[in-house]
Coordinates of C-alpha atoms and ligand atoms in Angstrom, one line a residue:
M1 CA 0.0 0.0 0.0
S2 CA 1.4 3.4 -0.9
E3 CA 1.5 6.4 1.4
S4 CA -1.4 8.8 1.0
T5 CA -1.3 11.3 -1.8
S6 CA -1.4 14.0 0.8
D7 CA -1.6 17.4 -1.0
L8 CA -0.1 19.9 1.5
I9 CA -1.3 23.4 1.1
K10 CA 1.5 26.0 1.1
G11 CA 0.3 28.8 3.3
K12 CA 2.0 32.1 4.1
T13 CA 3.1 30.6 7.4
G14 CA 4.0 27.1 6.3
D15 CA 2.3 23.9 5.2
W16 CA -1.2 22.7 6.0
E17 CA -2.7 19.3 5.7
I18 CA -6.3 18.7 4.5
V19 CA -8.4 16.2 6.4
I20 CA -11.6 14.8 4.8
G21 CA -14.4 12.6 6.0
L22 CA -17.4 11.8 3.8
E23 CA -21.0 10.9 4.6
V24 CA -22.5 9.3 1.5
H25 CA -26.3 8.9 1.2
A26 CA -27.0 6.0 -1.1
Q27 CA -30.6 5.2 -2.1
A28 CA -31.1 1.5 -1.8
I29 CA -32.5 -0.2 -4.9
S30 CA -35.9 -1.5 -3.9
E31 CA -39.3 -1.6 -5.6
S32 CA -40.9 -0.1 -2.5
K33 CA -40.0 2.3 0.3
L34 CA -38.4 1.7 3.7
F35 CA -41.7 1.6 5.6
S36 CA -44.4 1.6 3.0
G37 CA -45.4 -0.2 -0.2
A38 CA -45.3 2.9 -2.4
A39 CA -43.2 2.7 -5.6
T40 CA -39.8 4.3 -5.9
A41 CA -39.1 4.7 -9.6
F42 CA -37.2 7.8 -10.6
G43 CA -38.8 10.4 -12.7
A44 CA -42.5 9.7 -12.0
E45 CA -45.1 12.5 -12.0
P46 CA -44.9 14.4 -8.7
N47 CA -46.9 13.0 -5.8
T48 CA -47.9 9.8 -7.7
Q49 CA -45.8 7.5 -5.5
V50 CA -47.0 8.5 -2.1
S51 CA -48.7 6.2 0.4
L52 CA -50.6 7.4 3.5
V53 CA -47.5 6.5 5.5
D54 CA -45.2 8.6 3.3
A55 CA -47.6 11.6 3.6
A56 CA -47.6 11.1 7.4
M57 CA -51.3 10.8 7.8
P58 CA -52.3 10.5 11.5
G59 CA -52.5 6.9 12.7
M60 CA -50.4 5.4 9.9
L61 CA -47.9 2.8 11.1
P62 CA -44.5 2.1 9.4
V63 CA -43.9 -1.5 8.3
L64 CA -40.2 -2.4 7.7
N65 CA -39.2 -3.5 4.2
A66 CA -37.2 -6.7 4.5
H67 CA -35.6 -6.3 1.1
S68 CA -34.1 -2.9 2.1
V69 CA -32.7 -4.5 5.2
A70 CA -31.1 -7.2 3.1
Q71 CA -29.6 -4.5 0.8
A72 CA -28.0 -2.7 3.8
V73 CA -26.6 -6.0 5.2
K74 CA -25.2 -6.9 1.8
T75 CA -23.5 -3.5 1.5
G76 CA -22.1 -3.8 5.0
L77 CA -20.6 -7.2 4.2
A78 CA -19.0 -5.9 1.0
L79 CA -17.4 -3.1 3.1
N80 CA -15.8 -5.7 5.4
A81 CA -17.9 -4.3 8.2
E82 CA -19.4 -5.7 11.4
I83 CA -23.1 -6.5 11.0
N84 CA -25.0 -5.6 14.2
L85 CA -27.6 -8.3 14.8
T86 CA -29.6 -5.8 16.9
S87 CA -30.1 -2.3 15.6
V88 CA -32.6 0.4 16.6
F89 CA -34.7 2.9 14.6
E90 CA -34.9 6.3 16.1
R91 CA -36.7 9.5 15.4
K92 CA -34.5 12.4 14.3
N93 CA -36.8 15.4 14.9
Y94 CA -36.6 18.5 12.8
F95 CA -39.0 20.7 10.8
Y96 CA -38.8 21.0 7.1
P97 CA -41.6 21.5 4.5
D98 CA -40.6 18.4 2.6
L99 CA -40.6 16.2 5.8
P100 CA -44.3 15.8 6.6
Q101 CA -43.7 13.5 9.7
G102 CA -41.8 16.3 11.4
Y103 CA -39.1 13.7 12.0
Q104 CA -37.0 11.3 10.0
I105 CA -36.8 7.6 11.0
S106 CA -33.1 6.9 11.2
Q107 CA -30.6 4.9 13.2
Y108 CA -28.4 6.6 15.7
L109 CA -26.8 4.8 18.7
Q110 CA -27.3 1.3 17.2
P111 CA -26.8 1.3 13.5
I112 CA -27.3 -1.9 11.4
V113 CA -23.7 -1.9 10.2
G114 CA -20.6 -0.9 12.3
A115 CA -16.9 -0.4 11.4
G116 CA -15.5 -1.5 8.1
T117 CA -12.9 -0.6 5.4
I118 CA -12.7 0.4 1.8
V119 CA -9.6 0.2 -0.4
L120 CA -9.0 3.2 -2.7
D121 CA -7.3 2.9 -6.1
L122 CA -5.2 6.0 -6.5
P123 CA -4.3 7.7 -9.8
D124 CA -0.6 6.8 -9.4
G125 CA -1.6 3.1 -9.3
G126 CA -1.2 2.8 -5.5
T127 CA -3.9 1.9 -3.0
K128 CA -4.9 3.3 0.4
E129 CA -7.3 1.9 3.1
V130 CA -10.0 4.2 4.5
G131 CA -12.0 3.3 7.6
I132 CA -15.8 3.1 7.5
E133 CA -17.3 4.3 10.8
R134 CA -20.8 2.9 10.2
L135 CA -23.7 2.4 7.8
H136 CA -27.2 3.2 9.0
M137 CA -30.6 3.0 7.4
E138 CA -33.0 6.0 7.2
Q139 CA -35.8 7.5 5.2
D140 CA -35.2 10.0 2.5
A141 CA -37.2 13.3 2.6
G142 CA -39.4 14.7 -0.1
K143 CA -38.3 17.4 -2.5
S144 CA -39.1 21.1 -2.5
L145 CA -39.5 22.4 -6.0
H146 CA -38.6 26.1 -6.2
D147 CA -38.8 26.5 -9.9
Q148 CA -42.4 25.7 -10.7
H149 CA -44.0 29.0 -9.7
P150 CA -42.7 32.6 -9.4
N151 CA -43.5 33.0 -5.7
M152 CA -44.5 29.6 -4.3
T153 CA -42.6 26.4 -3.5
Y154 CA -44.2 23.1 -4.4
I155 CA -43.6 19.9 -2.6
D156 CA -43.1 16.5 -4.3
L157 CA -43.3 13.6 -1.8
N158 CA -42.4 10.8 -4.3
R159 CA -39.0 10.5 -2.6
S160 CA -40.4 10.7 0.9
G161 CA -39.7 7.4 2.7
V162 CA -37.3 5.9 0.1
T163 CA -34.6 3.8 1.8
L164 CA -31.3 5.6 2.3
M165 CA -28.1 3.9 3.4
E166 CA -25.9 6.5 5.0
I167 CA -22.3 5.4 4.8
V168 CA -20.0 7.4 7.1
S169 CA -16.2 7.3 6.6
E170 CA -13.5 8.0 9.2
P171 CA -11.6 11.3 8.6
D172 CA -8.9 9.3 6.8
M173 CA -8.6 11.1 3.4
R174 CA -5.9 13.7 2.8
S175 CA -6.6 15.2 -0.6
A176 CA -9.4 15.9 -3.1
E177 CA -8.0 13.0 -5.2
E178 CA -8.4 10.6 -2.4
A179 CA -12.0 11.7 -1.8
A180 CA -12.7 11.3 -5.5
A181 CA -11.2 7.8 -5.4
Y182 CA -13.3 7.0 -2.3
I183 CA -16.6 7.9 -4.0
A184 CA -15.6 6.1 -7.2
K185 CA -14.7 2.9 -5.3
L186 CA -17.8 3.0 -3.1
R187 CA -20.0 3.6 -6.2
S188 CA -18.3 0.7 -8.0
I189 CA -19.0 -1.7 -5.0
L190 CA -22.6 -0.6 -4.7
R191 CA -23.1 -1.2 -8.4
Y192 CA -21.5 -4.6 -8.3
L193 CA -23.8 -5.5 -5.5
G194 CA -26.9 -4.0 -7.1
T195 CA -27.7 -2.3 -3.8
C196 CA -27.7 1.3 -5.3
D197 CA -27.5 2.5 -8.9
G198 CA -24.9 5.1 -7.9
N199 CA -26.4 7.7 -10.2
M200 CA -25.3 11.0 -8.8
E201 CA -27.1 13.1 -11.4
E202 CA -30.5 11.6 -10.4
G203 CA -29.5 12.1 -6.7
S204 CA -29.4 8.4 -5.8
L205 CA -25.9 9.0 -4.5
R206 CA -25.2 12.2 -2.6
C207 CA -22.3 13.3 -0.5
D208 CA -21.8 15.5 2.5
V209 CA -18.2 16.6 2.6
N210 CA -16.5 17.2 5.9
V211 CA -13.2 19.2 5.7
S212 CA -10.7 20.6 8.1
V213 CA -7.1 21.6 8.0
R214 CA -4.2 21.3 10.4
R215 CA -0.5 21.5 10.6
P216 CA 1.0 18.1 9.8
G217 CA 1.1 15.9 12.9
E218 CA -1.2 18.1 15.0
P219 CA -4.7 17.1 16.3
L220 CA -7.7 17.4 14.0
G221 CA -8.9 20.9 13.4
T222 CA -12.5 22.1 13.4
R223 CA -14.5 20.9 10.4
T224 CA -17.1 22.3 8.2
E225 CA -19.7 20.1 6.4
T226 CA -20.7 20.9 2.8
K227 CA -24.1 19.3 2.2
N228 CA -25.5 17.3 -0.7
V229 CA -22.7 17.6 -3.3
N230 CA -23.9 15.7 -6.4
S231 CA -20.9 15.0 -8.6
I232 CA -17.3 13.8 -8.0
R233 CA -16.0 16.9 -9.8
F234 CA -18.0 19.2 -7.4
V235 CA -16.7 17.2 -4.4
K236 CA -13.1 17.9 -5.5
Q237 CA -13.9 21.6 -6.1
A238 CA -15.6 22.0 -2.8
I239 CA -12.7 20.4 -0.9
E240 CA -10.1 22.5 -2.6
Y241 CA -12.0 25.7 -2.1
E242 CA -12.9 25.0 1.5
A243 CA -9.4 24.0 2.5
R244 CA -7.9 27.1 1.0
R245 CA -10.6 29.2 2.7
Q246 CA -9.9 27.7 6.1
V247 CA -6.1 28.1 5.7
K248 CA -6.6 31.8 5.0
V249 CA -8.9 32.3 8.0
L250 CA -6.5 30.6 10.3
E251 CA -3.4 32.4 8.9
D252 CA -5.2 35.7 9.4
G253 CA -5.6 34.8 13.0
G254 CA -9.3 33.7 12.8
E255 CA -11.1 30.6 13.9
I256 CA -13.1 28.1 11.9
A257 CA -16.8 28.1 12.8
Q258 CA -18.2 24.6 12.8
E259 CA -20.8 25.3 10.1
T260 CA -23.0 23.5 7.6
L261 CA -22.3 24.8 4.1
L262 CA -23.7 24.6 0.6
F263 CA -21.6 24.3 -2.6
D264 CA -22.4 26.8 -5.3
S265 CA -21.3 24.9 -8.4
D266 CA -21.8 27.9 -10.7
K267 CA -19.3 30.0 -8.8
G268 CA -17.2 27.1 -7.4
V269 CA -17.5 28.4 -3.8
T270 CA -19.0 27.2 -0.5
R271 CA -21.5 29.3 1.3
S272 CA -22.8 29.2 4.8
M273 CA -26.2 27.5 5.2
R274 CA -26.6 27.3 9.0
S275 CA -24.5 26.9 12.1
K276 CA -23.8 23.2 12.7
E277 CA -26.5 21.5 14.7
E278 CA -25.5 19.0 17.4
A279 CA -27.0 15.6 17.9
H280 CA -29.0 16.8 20.9
D281 CA -30.7 19.4 18.7
Y282 CA -32.5 16.5 17.0
R283 CA -34.0 15.0 20.2
Y284 CA -33.3 11.5 19.0
F285 CA -35.4 8.8 20.7
P286 CA -36.3 5.2 19.7
D287 CA -39.3 5.2 17.4
P288 CA -42.1 3.7 19.5
D289 CA -43.8 2.4 16.4
L290 CA -40.9 0.1 15.6
L291 CA -39.4 -2.8 17.5
P292 CA -35.6 -3.1 17.6
L293 CA -34.4 -4.9 14.4
V294 CA -33.1 -8.3 15.3
L295 CA -31.3 -10.3 12.5
D296 CA -30.9 -14.0 12.3
P297 CA -27.2 -14.8 11.9
D298 CA -28.1 -17.6 9.4
W299 CA -29.9 -15.1 7.3
V300 CA -26.8 -12.8 7.3
E301 CA -24.6 -15.8 6.3
E302 CA -27.1 -16.5 3.5
I303 CA -26.6 -13.0 2.2
R304 CA -22.9 -13.3 2.5
R305 CA -23.0 -16.3 0.1
T306 CA -24.8 -14.2 -2.5
L307 CA -22.0 -11.6 -2.7
P308 CA -20.4 -11.4 -6.2
E309 CA -16.7 -11.3 -6.8
L310 CA -15.9 -7.7 -5.8
P311 CA -13.6 -5.3 -7.6
D312 CA -10.6 -5.7 -5.3
V313 CA -10.6 -9.5 -5.7
K314 CA -11.3 -9.3 -9.4
K315 CA -8.4 -6.8 -9.8
K316 CA -6.0 -9.1 -8.1
R317 CA -7.1 -12.0 -10.2
F318 CA -6.7 -10.0 -13.4
V319 CA -3.2 -9.1 -12.4
A320 CA -2.2 -12.6 -11.3
D321 CA -3.9 -14.7 -14.0
F322 CA -3.7 -12.3 -17.0
G323 CA -0.5 -10.5 -16.3
L324 CA -2.1 -7.1 -16.5
S325 CA -0.7 -4.0 -14.8
P326 CA -2.6 -3.0 -11.6
Y327 CA -3.5 0.2 -13.5
D328 CA -5.1 -1.6 -16.5
A329 CA -6.8 -4.2 -14.2
G330 CA -8.2 -1.3 -12.1
I331 CA -9.8 0.3 -15.2
L332 CA -11.3 -3.0 -16.4
V333 CA -12.8 -4.0 -13.0
D334 CA -14.3 -0.6 -12.3
E335 CA -17.7 -1.6 -13.7
R336 CA -18.8 -5.2 -13.5
E337 CA -20.1 -5.1 -17.1
T338 CA -16.7 -4.0 -18.4
A339 CA -15.0 -6.7 -16.5
D340 CA -17.4 -9.3 -17.8
F341 CA -17.0 -7.9 -21.3
Y342 CA -13.2 -8.2 -21.1
E343 CA -13.4 -11.7 -19.8
R344 CA -15.7 -12.7 -22.7
V345 CA -13.3 -11.1 -25.2
I346 CA -10.4 -13.2 -24.0
T347 CA -12.3 -16.4 -23.5
G348 CA -14.7 -16.3 -26.4
D349 CA -16.1 -19.8 -27.2
S350 CA -12.8 -21.5 -27.4
G351 CA -10.6 -19.5 -25.0
G352 CA -7.0 -18.5 -25.1
R353 CA -6.8 -15.0 -26.6
D354 CA -3.9 -12.9 -25.6
P355 CA -5.1 -11.1 -22.4
K356 CA -2.7 -8.1 -22.7
L357 CA -3.6 -7.5 -26.3
A358 CA -7.2 -7.7 -25.4
A359 CA -6.7 -5.3 -22.5
N360 CA -5.0 -2.8 -24.8
W361 CA -7.9 -3.0 -27.3
V362 CA -10.7 -2.7 -24.6
T363 CA -9.1 0.2 -22.7
G364 CA -7.8 1.8 -25.9
A365 CA -9.7 1.9 -29.2
Y366 CA -12.9 0.3 -27.7
F367 CA -13.4 2.7 -24.8
A368 CA -12.5 5.6 -27.1
A369 CA -15.3 4.5 -29.5
L370 CA -17.8 4.1 -26.7
N371 CA -17.0 7.6 -25.5
R372 CA -17.1 9.1 -28.9
S373 CA -20.5 7.6 -29.8
D374 CA -21.8 8.0 -26.3
V375 CA -23.4 4.5 -26.1
A376 CA -23.5 2.0 -23.3
L377 CA -21.5 -1.2 -23.6
A378 CA -24.7 -3.2 -24.0
E379 CA -25.7 -1.2 -27.1
A380 CA -22.3 -1.0 -28.7
P381 CA -22.2 -2.1 -32.4
V382 CA -19.2 -4.3 -31.7
D383 CA -19.8 -6.9 -29.1
A384 CA -17.2 -9.0 -27.2
D385 CA -17.3 -11.8 -29.7
K386 CA -16.8 -9.5 -32.7
L387 CA -13.9 -7.7 -30.9
G388 CA -12.5 -11.2 -30.2
G389 CA -12.8 -12.0 -33.9
L390 CA -10.6 -9.0 -34.7
L391 CA -8.0 -10.1 -32.2
D392 CA -7.9 -13.5 -33.8
L393 CA -7.1 -11.9 -37.2
I394 CA -4.2 -10.0 -35.5
A395 CA -2.9 -13.1 -33.8
A396 CA -3.0 -15.1 -37.0
E397 CA -1.1 -12.3 -38.7
T398 CA -3.9 -12.0 -41.3
I399 CA -3.9 -8.2 -40.6
S400 CA -1.3 -6.0 -39.0
G401 CA -2.0 -4.0 -35.9
R402 CA -2.2 -0.8 -37.9
I403 CA -4.8 -2.2 -40.4
A404 CA -6.7 -3.6 -37.4
K405 CA -7.4 0.0 -36.3
E406 CA -9.0 0.7 -39.6
V407 CA -10.9 -2.6 -39.6
F408 CA -12.2 -1.8 -36.1
E409 CA -13.5 1.6 -37.2
A410 CA -15.3 -0.1 -40.1
M411 CA -16.8 -2.7 -37.7
W412 CA -18.0 0.1 -35.4
A413 CA -19.6 1.9 -38.3
S414 CA -21.3 -1.1 -39.9
G415 CA -21.6 -3.7 -37.1
K416 CA -20.1 -6.3 -39.5
P417 CA -17.6 -9.0 -38.3
A418 CA -13.9 -8.3 -38.8
A419 CA -13.3 -11.1 -41.2
E420 CA -16.0 -9.9 -43.6
I421 CA -14.6 -6.4 -43.7
V422 CA -11.0 -7.6 -44.3
A423 CA -12.2 -9.9 -47.1
D424 CA -14.4 -7.2 -48.7
K425 CA -11.7 -4.5 -48.6
G426 CA -8.8 -6.8 -49.5
L427 CA -7.0 -5.9 -46.3
E428 CA -5.1 -9.1 -45.7
Q429 CA -1.6 -8.6 -44.6
I430 CA 1.0 -9.3 -47.3
S431 CA 3.3 -12.0 -45.9
D432 CA 4.4 -13.3 -49.2
Q433 CA 8.2 -13.1 -49.3
G434 CA 8.4 -12.5 -53.0
A435 CA 5.7 -9.7 -53.0
I436 CA 7.5 -7.8 -50.3
E437 CA 10.9 -8.3 -51.9
A438 CA 9.5 -6.7 -55.1
I439 CA 8.3 -3.6 -53.2
V440 CA 11.6 -3.3 -51.3
A441 CA 13.5 -3.5 -54.5
R442 CA 11.4 -0.7 -55.9
V443 CA 11.8 1.5 -52.9
I444 CA 15.6 1.0 -53.0
A445 CA 15.8 1.7 -56.7
D446 CA 13.7 4.9 -56.2
N447 CA 15.9 6.3 -53.4
P448 CA 19.6 6.1 -54.2
K449 CA 20.5 9.1 -52.0
Q450 CA 19.0 7.6 -48.9
V451 CA 20.6 4.2 -49.7
E452 CA 24.0 5.9 -49.8
K453 CA 23.4 7.7 -46.5
F454 CA 22.4 4.4 -44.9
K455 CA 25.4 2.6 -46.2
S456 CA 27.7 5.4 -45.0
G457 CA 26.5 4.7 -41.4
N458 CA 23.2 6.5 -40.9
E459 CA 21.4 3.3 -39.7
K460 CA 18.5 5.2 -38.2
L461 CA 17.3 5.5 -41.8
I462 CA 16.0 2.0 -41.6
G463 CA 12.8 3.4 -40.0
W464 CA 12.3 5.7 -42.9
F465 CA 12.7 2.8 -45.4
V466 CA 10.2 0.7 -43.5
G467 CA 7.8 3.6 -43.7
Q468 CA 8.2 3.8 -47.5
V469 CA 7.6 0.1 -48.0
M470 CA 4.5 0.2 -45.7
K471 CA 3.2 3.2 -47.6
A472 CA 3.8 1.5 -51.0
S473 CA 1.9 -1.6 -49.7
Q474 CA -1.0 0.6 -48.4
G475 CA -0.1 -0.6 -44.9
K476 CA -0.6 -4.2 -45.7
A477 CA 2.9 -5.5 -45.7
N478 CA 3.9 -7.6 -42.7
P479 CA 6.1 -5.2 -40.7
G480 CA 8.4 -8.0 -39.3
L481 CA 9.1 -9.3 -42.8
V482 CA 9.6 -5.8 -44.2
N483 CA 12.3 -5.2 -41.6
R484 CA 14.1 -8.4 -42.2
I485 CA 14.1 -8.1 -46.0
L486 CA 15.1 -4.4 -45.9
K487 CA 18.1 -5.2 -43.7
Q488 CA 19.2 -8.0 -46.0
K489 CA 18.9 -5.9 -49.1
L490 CA 20.5 -2.8 -47.7
S491 CA 23.6 -4.4 -46.2
Ligands
LIG1 P1 -22.6 14.6 11.8 O1 -23.7 13.6 11.7 O2 -22.8 15.6 12.9 O3 -22.2 15.2 10.5 P2 -20.9 12.3 12.1 O4 -20.0 12.0 13.2 O5 -22.0 11.4 11.8 O6 -21.4 13.8 12.4 O7 -20.0 12.4 10.8 C1 -19.0 13.2 10.8 C2 -18.2 13.0 9.5 O8 -17.2 14.0 9.6 C3 -17.5 11.7 9.4 O9 -17.4 11.3 8.0 C4 -16.1 12.0 9.9 O10 -15.1 11.3 9.3 C5 -15.9 13.5 9.5 N1 -15.1 14.2 10.5 C6 -15.1 14.3 11.8 N2 -14.2 15.1 12.3 C7 -13.5 15.7 11.2 C8 -12.5 16.6 11.1 N3 -11.9 17.2 12.1 N4 -12.1 16.9 9.8 C9 -12.7 16.4 8.8 N5 -13.7 15.5 8.8 C10 -14.1 15.1 10.1
LIG2 MG1 -23.6 14.8 8.9

């Protein structure tokens, strides 16, 4: 494990270290809400997915959704965390127009999941372990719509009561990059598990960003908390802005107020929202409508057995079995679909394609084409078997690597298999000794000056000659043969 990528801030009076802890709210994938049977699909007409429980009608009683509990347990297990067999739902009391109950049912002193860990993959290829303090379940609130009427706010309760898993990290991160890597890794794990879709744009994954600064080696400083940041880019911007702001305040002799902030993504700045509330402000108490949640250890073990191979294990396997670099393996395992696609490319029906060649093609030309045409893997015109077919032609030396790029683009445009395109366009590599000798002879005859320079010691010119022969063959000559024949004829 590498040391942290600690980005020290150079202040007027010396260096400062950034300390970051993240609270991620992840909506659990579930057909129905945490305590009601109402639907949870994103994008429905406002107030069409609201049961009497979600609207907090008097006398309504919450009924716990077992599937949501299973999702939280599954997530906890994947975070190497303790599962607490007894947990307690409490009321967190506060007033807000989109919270009709006047309290949120959450977990406080006894959350369902305790301490765990997550391994970050850092941009330099290293890794770093970050502590998870807890994961607790709670209800989401509704939404206030401020843009529907010039001087009124509308309320949409579709989101009211949807299951949230709040995942709280230890203050273990030391740079904006590490925070970004944390969210990326957590999102990757949630998607592997199918416990949250991780879609930050739709708000199914939101992040509260806690930031403080200190002199290296000193105790933790006072933190601020920037609420509900909804993209990784904004999280990084908020951290960098906030850390610099705090350093300036401290160097000017001020103190950091423990505040709750909002991030203004248009201006790239944080802004004060309210002074930080303390736990006692919420008057937490166990919800009298709900019994303590007691889990059967066998049920937890059953869930453990359903866990898929997770990204860290898959990455290690790709490095060990396929000889990939940790960096390439990390890219390939980031999304489960990509990892499956890659494995399908190298295995095909018969198995045995070159894993490194396949990794280069998937992370290179293939990803570039996906990005360019903005399609998802499942809808791409070239599927794993077709890409595998192209690799087979390269391996059999039917086409050169250069021509393969051209063939790939034609496959992407037409959806046709590689072999068909190569046959139609006559792109087979020329590996016929006599044919190449003829071209080499022509190139040598046409360039007496270069030949002389080469013979008088400028051996670097060999590259130029190869280029000429390749050009004359429209890129189809077998480059290995061209090299060998040229060296023979020129010496
Ligand atoms: P609250 O619910 O009041 O926000 P929590 O203890 O649930 O408090 O969460 C606090 C979050 O802030 C955690 O992610 C923790 O790692 C982080 N944190 C705590 N102290 C600091 C600090 N001094 N600097 C940065 N982050 C901190
Ligand atoms: Mg908080």
